[in-house]
Structure formats: structure tokens, C-alpha cells
Coordinates of C-alpha atoms in Angstrom, one line a residue:
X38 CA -13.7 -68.5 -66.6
X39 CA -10.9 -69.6 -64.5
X40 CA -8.4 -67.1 -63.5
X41 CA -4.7 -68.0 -62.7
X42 CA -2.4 -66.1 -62.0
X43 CA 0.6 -68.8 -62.5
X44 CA 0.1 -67.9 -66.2
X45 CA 1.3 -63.9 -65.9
X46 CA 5.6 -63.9 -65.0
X47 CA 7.1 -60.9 -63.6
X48 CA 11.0 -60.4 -65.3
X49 CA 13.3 -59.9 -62.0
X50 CA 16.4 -57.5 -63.4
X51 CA 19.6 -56.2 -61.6
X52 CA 21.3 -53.3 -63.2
X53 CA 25.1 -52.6 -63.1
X54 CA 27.9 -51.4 -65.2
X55 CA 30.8 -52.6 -66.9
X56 CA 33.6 -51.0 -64.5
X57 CA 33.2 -53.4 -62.0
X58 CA 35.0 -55.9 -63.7
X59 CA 33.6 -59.8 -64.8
X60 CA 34.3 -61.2 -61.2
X61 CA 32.3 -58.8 -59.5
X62 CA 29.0 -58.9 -62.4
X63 CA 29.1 -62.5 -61.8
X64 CA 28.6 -62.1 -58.3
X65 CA 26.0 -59.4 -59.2
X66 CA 24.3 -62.2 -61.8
X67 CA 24.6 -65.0 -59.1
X68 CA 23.0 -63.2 -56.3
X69 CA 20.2 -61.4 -58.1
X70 CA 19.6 -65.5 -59.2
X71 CA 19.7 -66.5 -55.9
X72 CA 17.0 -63.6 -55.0
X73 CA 14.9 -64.1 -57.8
X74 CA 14.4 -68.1 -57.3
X75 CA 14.2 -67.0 -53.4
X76 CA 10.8 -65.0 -54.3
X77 CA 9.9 -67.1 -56.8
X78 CA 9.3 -70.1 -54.0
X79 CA 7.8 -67.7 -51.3
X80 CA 3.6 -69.2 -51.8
X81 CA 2.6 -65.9 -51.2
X82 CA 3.9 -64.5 -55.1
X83 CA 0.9 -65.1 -57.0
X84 CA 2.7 -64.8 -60.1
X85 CA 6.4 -66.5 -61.7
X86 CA 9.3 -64.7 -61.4
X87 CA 11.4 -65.0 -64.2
X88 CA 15.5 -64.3 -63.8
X89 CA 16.8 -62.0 -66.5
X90 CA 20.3 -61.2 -67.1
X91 CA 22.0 -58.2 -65.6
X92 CA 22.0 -54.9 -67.0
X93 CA 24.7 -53.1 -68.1
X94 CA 24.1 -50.7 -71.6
X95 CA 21.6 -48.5 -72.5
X96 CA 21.5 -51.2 -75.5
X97 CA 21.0 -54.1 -73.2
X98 CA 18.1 -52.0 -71.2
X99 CA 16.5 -50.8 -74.2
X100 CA 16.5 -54.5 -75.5
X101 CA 15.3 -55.8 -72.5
X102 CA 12.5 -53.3 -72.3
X103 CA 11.0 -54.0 -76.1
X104 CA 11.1 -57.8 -74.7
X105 CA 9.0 -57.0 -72.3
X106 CA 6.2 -54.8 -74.1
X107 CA 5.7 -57.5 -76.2
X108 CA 5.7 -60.1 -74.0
X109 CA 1.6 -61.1 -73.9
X110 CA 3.1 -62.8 -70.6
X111 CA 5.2 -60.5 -68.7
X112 CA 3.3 -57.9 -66.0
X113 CA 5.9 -55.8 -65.3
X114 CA 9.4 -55.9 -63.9
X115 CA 10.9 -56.0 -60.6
X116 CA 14.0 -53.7 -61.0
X117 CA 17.2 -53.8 -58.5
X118 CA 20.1 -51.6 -58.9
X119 CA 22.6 -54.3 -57.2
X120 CA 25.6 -51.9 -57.4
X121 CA 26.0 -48.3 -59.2
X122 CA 23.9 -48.6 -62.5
X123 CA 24.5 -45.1 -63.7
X124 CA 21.0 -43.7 -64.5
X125 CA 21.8 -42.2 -68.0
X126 CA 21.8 -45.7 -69.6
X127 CA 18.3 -46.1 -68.4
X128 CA 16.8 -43.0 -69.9
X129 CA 16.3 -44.5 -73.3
X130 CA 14.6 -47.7 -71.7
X131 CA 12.6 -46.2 -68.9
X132 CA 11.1 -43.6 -71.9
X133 CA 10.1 -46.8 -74.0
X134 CA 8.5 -49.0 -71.0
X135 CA 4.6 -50.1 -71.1
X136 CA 5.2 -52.1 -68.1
X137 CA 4.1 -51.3 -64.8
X138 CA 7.5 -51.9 -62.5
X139 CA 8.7 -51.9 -58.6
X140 CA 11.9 -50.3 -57.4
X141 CA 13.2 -53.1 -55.0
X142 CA 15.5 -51.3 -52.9
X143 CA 17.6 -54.1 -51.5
X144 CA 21.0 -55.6 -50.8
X145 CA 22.2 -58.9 -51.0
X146 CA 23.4 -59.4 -47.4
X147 CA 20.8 -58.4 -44.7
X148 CA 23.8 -57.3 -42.2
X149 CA 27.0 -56.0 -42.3
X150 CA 29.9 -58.0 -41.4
X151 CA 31.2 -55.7 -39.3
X152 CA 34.6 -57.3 -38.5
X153 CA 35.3 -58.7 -41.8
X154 CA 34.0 -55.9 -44.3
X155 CA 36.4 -54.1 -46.7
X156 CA 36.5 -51.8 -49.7
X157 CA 36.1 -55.1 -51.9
X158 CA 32.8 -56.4 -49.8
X159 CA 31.7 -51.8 -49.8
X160 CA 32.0 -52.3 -53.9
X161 CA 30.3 -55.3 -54.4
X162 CA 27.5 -54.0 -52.5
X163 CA 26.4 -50.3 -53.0
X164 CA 22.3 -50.5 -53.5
X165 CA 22.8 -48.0 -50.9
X166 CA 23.0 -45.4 -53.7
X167 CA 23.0 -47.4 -56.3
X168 CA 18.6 -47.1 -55.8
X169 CA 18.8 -43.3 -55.8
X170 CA 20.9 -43.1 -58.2
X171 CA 17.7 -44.8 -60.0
X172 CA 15.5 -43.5 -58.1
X173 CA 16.7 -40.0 -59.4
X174 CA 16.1 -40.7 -62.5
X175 CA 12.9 -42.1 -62.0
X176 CA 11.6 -38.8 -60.3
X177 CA 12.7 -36.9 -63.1
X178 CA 11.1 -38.1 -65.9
X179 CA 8.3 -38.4 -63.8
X180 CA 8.2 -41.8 -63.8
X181 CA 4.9 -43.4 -62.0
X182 CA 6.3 -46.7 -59.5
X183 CA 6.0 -48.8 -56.5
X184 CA 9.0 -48.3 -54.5
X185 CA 9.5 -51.3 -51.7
X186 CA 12.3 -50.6 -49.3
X187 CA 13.7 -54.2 -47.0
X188 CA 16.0 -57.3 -47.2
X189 CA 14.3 -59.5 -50.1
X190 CA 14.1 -62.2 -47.2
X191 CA 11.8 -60.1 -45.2
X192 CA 7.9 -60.9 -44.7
X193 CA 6.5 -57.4 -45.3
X194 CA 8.9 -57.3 -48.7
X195 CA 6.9 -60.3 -50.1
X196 CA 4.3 -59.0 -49.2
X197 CA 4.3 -56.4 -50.3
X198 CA 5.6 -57.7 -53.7
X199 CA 2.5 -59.6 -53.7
X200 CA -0.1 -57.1 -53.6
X201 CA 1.9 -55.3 -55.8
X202 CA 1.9 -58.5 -58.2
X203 CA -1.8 -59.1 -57.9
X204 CA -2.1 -55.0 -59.2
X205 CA -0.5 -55.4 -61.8
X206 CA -1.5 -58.7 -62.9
X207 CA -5.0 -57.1 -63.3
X208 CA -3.7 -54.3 -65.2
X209 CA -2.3 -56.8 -67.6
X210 CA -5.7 -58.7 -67.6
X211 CA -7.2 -55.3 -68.4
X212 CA -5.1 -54.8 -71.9
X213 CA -7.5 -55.0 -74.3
X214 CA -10.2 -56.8 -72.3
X215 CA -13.6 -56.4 -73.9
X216 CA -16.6 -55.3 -71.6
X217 CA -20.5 -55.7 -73.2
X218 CA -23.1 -53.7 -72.6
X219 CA -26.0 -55.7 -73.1
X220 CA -28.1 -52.6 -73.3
X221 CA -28.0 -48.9 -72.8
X222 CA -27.5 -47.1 -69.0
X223 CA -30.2 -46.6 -66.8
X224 CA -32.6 -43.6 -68.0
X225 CA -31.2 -39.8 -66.5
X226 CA -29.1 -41.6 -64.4
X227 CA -25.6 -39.8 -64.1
X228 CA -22.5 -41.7 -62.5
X229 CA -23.1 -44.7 -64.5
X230 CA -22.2 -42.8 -67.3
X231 CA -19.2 -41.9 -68.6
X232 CA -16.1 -41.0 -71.7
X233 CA -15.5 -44.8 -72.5
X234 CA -12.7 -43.4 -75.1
X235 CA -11.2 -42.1 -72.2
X236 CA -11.3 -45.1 -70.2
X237 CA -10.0 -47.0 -73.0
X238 CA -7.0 -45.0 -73.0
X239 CA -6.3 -44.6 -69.4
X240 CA -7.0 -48.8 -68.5
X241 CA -6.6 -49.9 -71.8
X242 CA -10.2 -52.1 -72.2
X243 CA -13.1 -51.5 -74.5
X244 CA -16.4 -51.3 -73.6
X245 CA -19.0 -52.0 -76.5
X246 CA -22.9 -51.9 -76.6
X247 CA -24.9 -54.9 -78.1
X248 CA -28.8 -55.4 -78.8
X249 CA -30.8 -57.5 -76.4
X250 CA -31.5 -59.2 -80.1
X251 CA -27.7 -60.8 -80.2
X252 CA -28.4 -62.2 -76.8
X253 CA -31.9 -63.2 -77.6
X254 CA -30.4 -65.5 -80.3
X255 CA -28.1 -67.6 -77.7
X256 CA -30.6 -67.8 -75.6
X257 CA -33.2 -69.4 -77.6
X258 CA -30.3 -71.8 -79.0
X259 CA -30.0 -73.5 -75.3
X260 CA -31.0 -77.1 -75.4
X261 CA -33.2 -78.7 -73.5
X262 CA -30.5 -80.8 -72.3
X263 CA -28.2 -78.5 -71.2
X264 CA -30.7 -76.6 -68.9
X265 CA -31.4 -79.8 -67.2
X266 CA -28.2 -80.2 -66.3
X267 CA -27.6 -76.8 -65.3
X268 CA -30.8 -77.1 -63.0
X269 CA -29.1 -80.6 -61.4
X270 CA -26.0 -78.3 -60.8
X271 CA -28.2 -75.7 -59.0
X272 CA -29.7 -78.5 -57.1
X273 CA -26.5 -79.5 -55.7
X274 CA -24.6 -76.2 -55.0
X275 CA -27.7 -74.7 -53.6
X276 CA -30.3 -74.6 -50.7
X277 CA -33.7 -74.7 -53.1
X278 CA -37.0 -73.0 -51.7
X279 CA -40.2 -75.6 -52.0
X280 CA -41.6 -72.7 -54.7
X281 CA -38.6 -73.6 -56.7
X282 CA -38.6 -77.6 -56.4
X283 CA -39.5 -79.8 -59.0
X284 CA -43.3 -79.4 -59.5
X285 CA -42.9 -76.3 -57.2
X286 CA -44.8 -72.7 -58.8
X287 CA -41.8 -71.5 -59.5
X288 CA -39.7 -74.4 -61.3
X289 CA -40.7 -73.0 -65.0
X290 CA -39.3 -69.4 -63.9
X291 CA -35.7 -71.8 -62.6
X292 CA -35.6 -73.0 -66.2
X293 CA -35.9 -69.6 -67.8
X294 CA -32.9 -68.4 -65.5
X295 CA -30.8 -71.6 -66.5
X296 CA -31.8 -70.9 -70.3
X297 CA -30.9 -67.5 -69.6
X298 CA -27.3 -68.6 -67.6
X299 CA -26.6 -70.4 -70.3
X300 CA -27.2 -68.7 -73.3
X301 CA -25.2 -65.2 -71.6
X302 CA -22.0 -67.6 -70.6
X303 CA -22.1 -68.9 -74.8
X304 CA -21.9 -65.4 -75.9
X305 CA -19.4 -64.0 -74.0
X306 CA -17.6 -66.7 -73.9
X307 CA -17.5 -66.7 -78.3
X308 CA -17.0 -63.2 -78.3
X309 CA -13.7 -62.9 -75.6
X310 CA -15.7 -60.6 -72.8
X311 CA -14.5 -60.5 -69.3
X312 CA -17.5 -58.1 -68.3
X313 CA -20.7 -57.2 -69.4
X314 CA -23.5 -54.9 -67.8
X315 CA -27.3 -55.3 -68.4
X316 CA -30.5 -53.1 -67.3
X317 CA -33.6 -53.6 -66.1
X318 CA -35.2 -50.6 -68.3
X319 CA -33.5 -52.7 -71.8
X320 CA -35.3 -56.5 -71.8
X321 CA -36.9 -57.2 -75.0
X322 CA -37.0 -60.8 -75.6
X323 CA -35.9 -61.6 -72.2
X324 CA -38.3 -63.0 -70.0
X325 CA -36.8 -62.4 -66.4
X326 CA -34.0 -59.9 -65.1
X327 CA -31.0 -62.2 -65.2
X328 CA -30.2 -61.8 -61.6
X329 CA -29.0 -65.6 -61.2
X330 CA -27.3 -65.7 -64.2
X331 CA -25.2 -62.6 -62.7
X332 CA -24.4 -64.0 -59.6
X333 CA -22.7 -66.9 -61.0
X334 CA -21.2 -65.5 -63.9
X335 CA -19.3 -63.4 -61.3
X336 CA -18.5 -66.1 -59.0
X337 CA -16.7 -67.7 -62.0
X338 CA -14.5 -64.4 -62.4
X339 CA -16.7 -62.0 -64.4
X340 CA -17.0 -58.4 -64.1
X341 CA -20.6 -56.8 -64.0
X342 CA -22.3 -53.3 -63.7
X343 CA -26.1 -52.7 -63.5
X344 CA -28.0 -50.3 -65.0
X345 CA -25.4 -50.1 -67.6
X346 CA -22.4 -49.6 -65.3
X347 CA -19.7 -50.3 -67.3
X348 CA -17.0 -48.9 -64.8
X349 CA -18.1 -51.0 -62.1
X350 CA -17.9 -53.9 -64.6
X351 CA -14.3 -53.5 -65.5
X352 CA -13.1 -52.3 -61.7
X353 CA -14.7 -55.8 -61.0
X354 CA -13.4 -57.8 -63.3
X355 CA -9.5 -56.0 -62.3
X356 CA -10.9 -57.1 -58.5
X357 CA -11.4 -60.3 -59.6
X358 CA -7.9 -61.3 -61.1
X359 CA -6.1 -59.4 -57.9
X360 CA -8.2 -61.7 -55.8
X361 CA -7.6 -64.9 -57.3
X362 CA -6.8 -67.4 -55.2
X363 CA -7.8 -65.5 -52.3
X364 CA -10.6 -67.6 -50.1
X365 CA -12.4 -64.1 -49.4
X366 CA -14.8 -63.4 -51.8
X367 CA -15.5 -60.1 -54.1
X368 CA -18.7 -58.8 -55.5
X369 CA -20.9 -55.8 -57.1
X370 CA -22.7 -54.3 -54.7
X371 CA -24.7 -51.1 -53.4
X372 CA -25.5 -49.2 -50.4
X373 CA -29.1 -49.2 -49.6
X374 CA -30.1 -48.9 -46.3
X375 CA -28.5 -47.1 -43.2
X376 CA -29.3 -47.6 -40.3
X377 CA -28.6 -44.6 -37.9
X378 CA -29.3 -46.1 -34.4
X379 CA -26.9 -44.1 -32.5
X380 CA -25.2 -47.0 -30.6
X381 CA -24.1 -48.2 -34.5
X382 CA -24.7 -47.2 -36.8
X383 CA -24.4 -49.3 -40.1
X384 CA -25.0 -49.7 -43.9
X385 CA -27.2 -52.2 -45.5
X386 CA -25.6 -53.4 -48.8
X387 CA -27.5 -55.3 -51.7
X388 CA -29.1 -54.4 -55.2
X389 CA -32.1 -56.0 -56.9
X390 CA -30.7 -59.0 -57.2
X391 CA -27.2 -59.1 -58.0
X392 CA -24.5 -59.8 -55.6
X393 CA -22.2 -62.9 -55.9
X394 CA -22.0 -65.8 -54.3
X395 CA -18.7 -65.4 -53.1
X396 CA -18.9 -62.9 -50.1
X397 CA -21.7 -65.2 -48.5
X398 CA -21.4 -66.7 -45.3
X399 CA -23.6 -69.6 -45.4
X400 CA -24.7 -72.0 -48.2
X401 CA -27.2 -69.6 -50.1
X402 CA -31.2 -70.4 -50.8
X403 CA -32.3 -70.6 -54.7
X404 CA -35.5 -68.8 -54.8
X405 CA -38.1 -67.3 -57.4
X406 CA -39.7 -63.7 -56.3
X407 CA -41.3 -61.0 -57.2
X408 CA -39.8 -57.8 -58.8
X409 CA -41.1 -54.6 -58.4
X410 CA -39.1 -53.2 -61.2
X411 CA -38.6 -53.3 -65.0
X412 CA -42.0 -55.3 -65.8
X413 CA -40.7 -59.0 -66.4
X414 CA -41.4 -61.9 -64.8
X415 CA -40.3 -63.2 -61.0
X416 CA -36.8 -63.3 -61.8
X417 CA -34.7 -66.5 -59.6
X418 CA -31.8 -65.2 -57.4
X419 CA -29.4 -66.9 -54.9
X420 CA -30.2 -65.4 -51.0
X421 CA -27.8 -64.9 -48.1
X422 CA -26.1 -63.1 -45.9
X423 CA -22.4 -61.7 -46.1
X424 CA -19.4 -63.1 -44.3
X425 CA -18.2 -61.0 -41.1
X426 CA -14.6 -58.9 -41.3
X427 CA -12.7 -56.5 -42.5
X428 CA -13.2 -55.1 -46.5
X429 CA -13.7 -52.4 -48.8
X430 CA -15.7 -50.6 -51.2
X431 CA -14.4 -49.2 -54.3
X432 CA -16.0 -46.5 -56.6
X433 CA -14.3 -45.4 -60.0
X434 CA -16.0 -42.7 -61.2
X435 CA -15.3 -40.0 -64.4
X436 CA -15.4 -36.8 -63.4
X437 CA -14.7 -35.1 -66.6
X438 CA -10.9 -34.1 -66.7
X439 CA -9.6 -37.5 -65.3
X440 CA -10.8 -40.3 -63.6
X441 CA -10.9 -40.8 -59.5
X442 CA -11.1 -44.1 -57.3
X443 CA -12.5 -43.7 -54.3
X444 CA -12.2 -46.4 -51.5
X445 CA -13.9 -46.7 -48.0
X446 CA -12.6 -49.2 -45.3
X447 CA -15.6 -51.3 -44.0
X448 CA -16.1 -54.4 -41.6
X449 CA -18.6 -56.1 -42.1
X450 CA -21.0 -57.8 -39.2
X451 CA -23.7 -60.1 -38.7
X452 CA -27.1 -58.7 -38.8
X453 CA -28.7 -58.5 -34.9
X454 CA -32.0 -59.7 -36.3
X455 CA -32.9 -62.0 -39.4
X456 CA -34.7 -60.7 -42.3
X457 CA -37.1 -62.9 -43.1
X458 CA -38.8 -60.7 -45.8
X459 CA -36.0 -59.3 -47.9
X460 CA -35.1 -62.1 -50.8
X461 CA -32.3 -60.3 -51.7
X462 CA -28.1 -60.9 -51.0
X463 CA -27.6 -58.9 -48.7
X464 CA -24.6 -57.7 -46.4
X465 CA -24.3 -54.8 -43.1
X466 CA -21.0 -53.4 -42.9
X467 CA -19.4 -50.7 -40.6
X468 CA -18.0 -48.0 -42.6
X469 CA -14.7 -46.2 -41.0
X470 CA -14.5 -44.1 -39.5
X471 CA -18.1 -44.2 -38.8
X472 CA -21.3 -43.8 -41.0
X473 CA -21.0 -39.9 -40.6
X474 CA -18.0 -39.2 -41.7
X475 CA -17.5 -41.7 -44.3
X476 CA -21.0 -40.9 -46.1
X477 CA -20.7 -37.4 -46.2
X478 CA -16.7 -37.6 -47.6
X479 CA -17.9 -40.2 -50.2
X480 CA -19.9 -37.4 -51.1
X481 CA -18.3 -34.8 -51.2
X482 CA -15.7 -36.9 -53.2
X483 CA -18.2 -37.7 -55.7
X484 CA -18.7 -41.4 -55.0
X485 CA -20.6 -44.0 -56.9
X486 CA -23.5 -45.9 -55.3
X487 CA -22.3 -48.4 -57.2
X488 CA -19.4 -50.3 -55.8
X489 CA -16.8 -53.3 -55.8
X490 CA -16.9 -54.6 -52.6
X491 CA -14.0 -56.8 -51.2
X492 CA -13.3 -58.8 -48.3
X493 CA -9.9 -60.6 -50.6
X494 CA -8.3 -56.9 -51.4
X495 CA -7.0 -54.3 -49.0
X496 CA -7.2 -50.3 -49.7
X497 CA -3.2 -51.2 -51.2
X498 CA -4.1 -53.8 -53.8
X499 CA -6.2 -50.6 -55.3
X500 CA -3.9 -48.0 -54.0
X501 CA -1.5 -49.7 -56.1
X502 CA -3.4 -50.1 -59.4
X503 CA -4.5 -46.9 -59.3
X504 CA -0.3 -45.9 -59.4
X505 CA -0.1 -48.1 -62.2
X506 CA -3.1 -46.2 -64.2
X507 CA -1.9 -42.7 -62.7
X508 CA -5.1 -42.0 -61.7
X509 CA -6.2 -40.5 -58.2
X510 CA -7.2 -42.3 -55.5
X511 CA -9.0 -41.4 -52.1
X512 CA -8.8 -43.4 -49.4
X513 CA -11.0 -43.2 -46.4
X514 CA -10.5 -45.1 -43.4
X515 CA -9.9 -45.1 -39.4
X516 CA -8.4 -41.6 -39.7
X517 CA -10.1 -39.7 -41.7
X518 CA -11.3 -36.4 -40.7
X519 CA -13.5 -34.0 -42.7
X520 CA -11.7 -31.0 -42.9
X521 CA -8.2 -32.4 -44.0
X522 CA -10.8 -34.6 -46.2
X523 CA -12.1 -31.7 -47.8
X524 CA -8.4 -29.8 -48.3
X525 CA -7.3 -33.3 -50.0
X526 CA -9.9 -33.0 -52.3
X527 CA -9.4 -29.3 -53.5
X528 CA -5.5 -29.9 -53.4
X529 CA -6.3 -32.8 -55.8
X530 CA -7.8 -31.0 -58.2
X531 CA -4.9 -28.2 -58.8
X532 CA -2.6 -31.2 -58.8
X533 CA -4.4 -32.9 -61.1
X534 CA -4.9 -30.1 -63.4
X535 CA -1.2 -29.1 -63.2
X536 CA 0.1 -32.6 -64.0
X537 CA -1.5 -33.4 -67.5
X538 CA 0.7 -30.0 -68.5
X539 CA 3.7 -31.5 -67.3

């Protein structure tokens, strides 16, 4: 499942008024070309930015708006008041849009020509006030945004724009995106669960449960050939364990997991999915927990949940498209282990089996081991450690009246010893500000133990989907302290409970 993000456009649109005269809108049309192709070539814009015309009736805006909710392509719109674009003409429009969409607040020229600047040059250029003007408008009908403030030419403008970009590009990918659930959630288990009607409003994808049964059928319809050749692709991308070798113990147990790879890529392939979740309590006529299959699937852009997660699923799959590109790599994971020596104290992240390939930091070992859990067979799954530096872990949980993302700023290290005797993925991280604090906010917030963890994505590439869904988010990082922690939290929830009245 390749992801590009050269497919999704953004439409770039200046806004104006008639009163200006035809001289000055064609300077207004020419520049806001010029700035359009300009972040169009920048390599960092993930996305194409497409030129529209300027803006100048409520007509023209409304028009320009149904364009773009129909438009399978478009992500949203970059939206630059060049001059004065009185905001009564954009009432209609703005009340219509589906979009997400970023308030540039530019100008044309970075400086002012200080000896050469009269009432003609003062005209032509009036983003000044132009933007509030907009942004008034915006504010009052409670309008949810991204507001980015610099000269167009500027590095933290673009990017900016692109984090922005790679947001809303996954909220586009999210429209109607179809999530399976092979299976039912783990047994008494509570965050897993959740309103999936709910979430289906709010992020617009549909989660859906199917029997083990329609999975059993594409699995036994693998051909012989097709796992062989799956096996010869294993044996090249991968370091293989003796026990896994041909005419190793373990080589029938490779096979089943190739079988299984293959026949869980065929159906969600045929039936559209772009995440699915399984669980270890819901096998029947699966021989082996499909850890390897999992791995991959999400190396190749998938989102996936254990245990039935299927929040986790679809916040992975929305990681996955913001990430694209990106040479850092973005998985499921779970913390597991702390270790609370004084001098650092760290977290141990991993699952059974299923973390993907992409945050590794060395070429991972292909191995077949035993499972103490759910009763199958010795279930194959890639082994490695995770790449040092800076990421984050993400949580979207339900918690009733609305939906909260939670995010923790981590860096991860190398482990001081090896661990020989754990066949799991596995990666140690440093949470900020330390394990302390962040563990017992994260609790206190509610927090998942089921997370998307990212070493591509910064706490703004979520910060910045979560605007787009209006949801709340709750960042903790380098300065977080309890106490203001805890006021955030209760001042969040009369917010929160205020704003669906309004």
C-alpha cells in the first residue's frame, strides 16, 4: 500500500474586493501566483499546491468552496487575504466548508521600501488588516484553523505549512477509510473500547467487525507458489535464525506466517481497508498469532490495533500518511517495562509481537518462538532494537462526551545491556519530563497503554490534526508540571462541556 502524498493538492486562494480596481487585482492575481508556484517548489511541501483565482464575491467564495468539498483531491485550502477582503462575503462560504484550511498571514514584499513607499504601494498591500479582518470573522463563527504568521519566503513558514499539510493530508486519507476488526476486543478490557458511531462522525472512518471465518477463506486460498516466494523475500530483507532456515524446526511455522501474510494483505486489499485489528483471545482457524504478518503490513503503511484496538488502528494509519516520506519510522507500540534506577530512569516499549519494522535500528532477525498467550502455535516475528532520538507517543482515547489525544515527548536510547532472551521488538525511550511525571499525568489524563509511537511526527503534526478534528489534545513534554497538569485537565473538561452548547 504505497502512500503518496504528491496525489492530495492543497487550492492556494487570495481574497480581495472589487474596489480596488482591475490594475491593482491583477497585481493581487500575479503575486499570489508567484507565491503559490514559490511553495509549490519548496521540497519540503509534501503535497501540490494548486493556484486558484482571486476572490472577490460571496458568489465566487461560495463557488470556490462547493469545488473544493467535492474535490476527492483537494485537502484543504491555504487562504490569504492579499488586501481588504471584507469578511461579510465569506460568511456564506466559510459556513459551507468541509475542508480543513490555514490562515496565511502574509504580504507580498518582505520589507518595506522605506524611501519609495506611497499611498499606491500602502493599498496594494494591506494583509496588515486585511488577515483580521478575516481573522474576525473566523473567531466568530467559531471557526476551527491553523493560523501561520511570516513572509511566504521564510523557512519556519514552510515549515510550518508542511506539518500542517502532512495533518491534513491524513485527515483527508481518513474520509471514509474502512478499518477491520478481525475479531472482537480483548475480554473486560476497557480503553480498547469505545462509540465507533462517534468516531465515525468526529474522523469520518468506519470501523467494521468480520469473522475469523472470512479470513480463514483467503488464507486457505494462498498458493503454494506464492508462499515460496514470499519466504525468498523474507530471506533477503531479513537476518533468519538457524530454527527458521530451510530444514530448520521452525521453517513449517515461517510458511504458516507467509500463508498467513498473504492471505490478510488479499482481503484487505479486495475489500478497501487501510487498518484492521486482530486478538489473540479470537483465532479459530488460524494457526499462529499473525505477529509477522503485522509487522509488515504496517511497514507498507497499514494501521493496526491489538486486542481489538481499533482507535490505535486508525490514529496509525493517519501517522502513517503524515509520515510519508519521512526516513523515521512509525509504529504500534506499548509500554511494558520501567525501569526505575534512579540515575534514569526509562520505559521499555514492545507488545507480544507486533511492532514494525520501520523504527528499527539494525537489520532485524526472523525468528519462530514461543507464545505464552492465546494457545496457538509458536507464532514467527521480526526482532530488533529501536533507532536512538527524539519521538512521541500518542493515545486517542474515548472518554464518553468527546474524544481526547494525549501525547508524551520521548527520546529514545540504546539499551546499556543486550537482551538476549527477549524475542520481541523492542525499544527504551526517556519520557519528558521524566518517568515520574509523565506516568502519573498520562494517568491522570486517562491514557491508553496502547500507543502510536513516532520518531517521523513531532507533538505539532498531531497538535495540528487534532485542530482539524476539534478534538482536545494534551501534550506533555519538557515542561510539564503536575499541578498546572492537573488544572489543564479540569479546565478541559468545563470547556469541553461548554463548547458542544455553543
Amino acid at each position: 500500500m504505497d502512500i503518496n502524498l504528491k496525489e492530495f493538492e492543497v487550492w492556494f486562494v487570495a481574497g480581495s474586493q472589487e474596489l480596488y480596481g482591475e490594475e491593482t487585482l491583477r497585481q493581487v492575481e500575479e503575486q499570489a501566483k508567484q507565491i503559490a508556484a514559490a511553495i509549490n517548489e519548496q521540497p519540503q511541501i509534501p503535497v501540490q499546491v494548486v493556484h486558484k483565482a482571486v476572490l472577490t464575491s460571496a458568489v465566487g467564495i461560495r463557488e470556490l468552496v462547493a469545488e473544493a468539498n467535492a474535490h476527492h483531491r483537494c485537502i484543504g485550502l491555504i487562504l490569504w487575504m492579499h488586501t481588504f477582503s471584507p469578511a461579510r462575503m465569506w460568511i456564506a462560504g466559510l459556513s459551507m466548508l468541509k475542508k480543513p484550511y490555514v490562515h496565511l498571514h502574509t504580504q507580498f514584499n518582505r520589507d518595506i521600501p522605506w524611501s519609495a513607499i506611497d499611498m499606491d504601494y500602502m493599498n496594494l498591500n494591506q494583509s496588515a488588516h486585511g488577515d483580521r479582518e478575516f481573522g474576525f470573522i473566523n473567531t466568530r463563527m467559531r471557526k476551527s484553523r491553523k493560523v501561520i504568521v511570516g513572509h511566504w519566503q521564510d523557512q519556519d513558514v514552510i515549515d510550518q505549512l508542511n506539518v500542517w499539510l502532512r495533518a491534513s493530508a491524513a485527515w483527508q486519507d481518513m474520509q471514509g477509510a474502512r478499518i477491520a476488526r478481525f475479531g472482537d476486543n480483548m475480554r473486560d478490557v476497557a480503553v480498547t473500547e469505545g462509540d465507533k458511531v462517534a468516531a465515525q462522525i468526529r474522523f469520518g472512518y468506519e470501523v467494521n467487525g468480520y469473522s475469523l471465518g472470512d479470513l480463514v477463506e483467503y488464507v486457505s486460498a494462498v498458493q503454494e507458489q506464492d508462499i515460496t516466494a514470499l519466504v525468498e523475500e523474507y530471506e533477503a530483507s531479513y537476518t533468519l535464525s538457524d530454527r527458521v532456515k530451510k530444514g530448520g524446526p521452525a521453517r513449517d511455522s515461517l510458511l504458516e506466517a507467509a500463508r498467513i501474510e498473504l492471505g490478510m494483505r488479499a482481503f484487505l486489499k479486495d475489500g478497501g481497508f487501510k487498518g484492521f485489528t486482530t486478538s489473540f483471545q479470537d483465532l479459530p482457524g488460524i494457526a499462529q498469532l499473525p505477529g509477522l504478518a503485522c509487522q509488515r503490513l504496517m511497514r507498507d503503511g497499514y494501521g493496526f490495533g491489538a486486542e481489538g484496538d481499533w482507535k490505535t488502528a486508525a490514529l496509525l494509519r493517519a501517522a502513517k500518511v503524515m509520515a510519508a516520506g519521512m526516513p523515521e519510522g512509525t509504529s504500534f507500540m506499548e509500554d511494558y517495562v520501567y525501569h526505575f534506577d534512579p540515575q534514569g530512569m526509562r520505559v521499555l516499549g514492545a507488545h507480544m509481537l507486533e511492532v514494525c519494522e520501520s523504527v528499527a535500528a539494525e537489520k532485524p532477525l526472523l525468528d519462530v518462538q514461543p507464545l505464552s498467550i492465546g494457545g496457538k502455535a509458536d507464532p514467527a516475528r521480526l526482532i530488533f532494537v529501536g533507532a536512538p532520538g527524539p519521538a512521541i507517543n500518542a493515545s486517542l482515547i474515548d472518554l464518553g462526551n468527546r474524544f481526547r489525544m494525549l501525547v508524551n515527548k520521548v527520546e529514545a536510547v540504546t539499551p546499556p545491556e543486550d537482551l538476549p532472551r527477549l524475542p520481541v521488538a523492542r525499544v527504551l525511550w526517556d519520557p519528558k519530563p521524566n518517568l515520574k511525571v509523565a506516568a502519573a499525568a498520562w494517568i491522570l489524563a486517562g491514557g491508553a497503554h496502547h500507543t502510536v509511537y513516532s520518531q517521523a511526527l513531532t507533538a505539532q503534526h498531531i497538535a495540528d490534526y487534532c485542530e482539524i478534528a476539534d478534538i482536545e489534545m494534551v501534550l506533555i513534554d519538557e515542561g510539564t508540571d503536575l499541578d498546572e497538569f492537573k488544572k489543564e485537565l479540569r479546565l478541559n473538561e468545563i470547556y469541553y462541556h461548554i463548547a458542544q452548547g455553543i
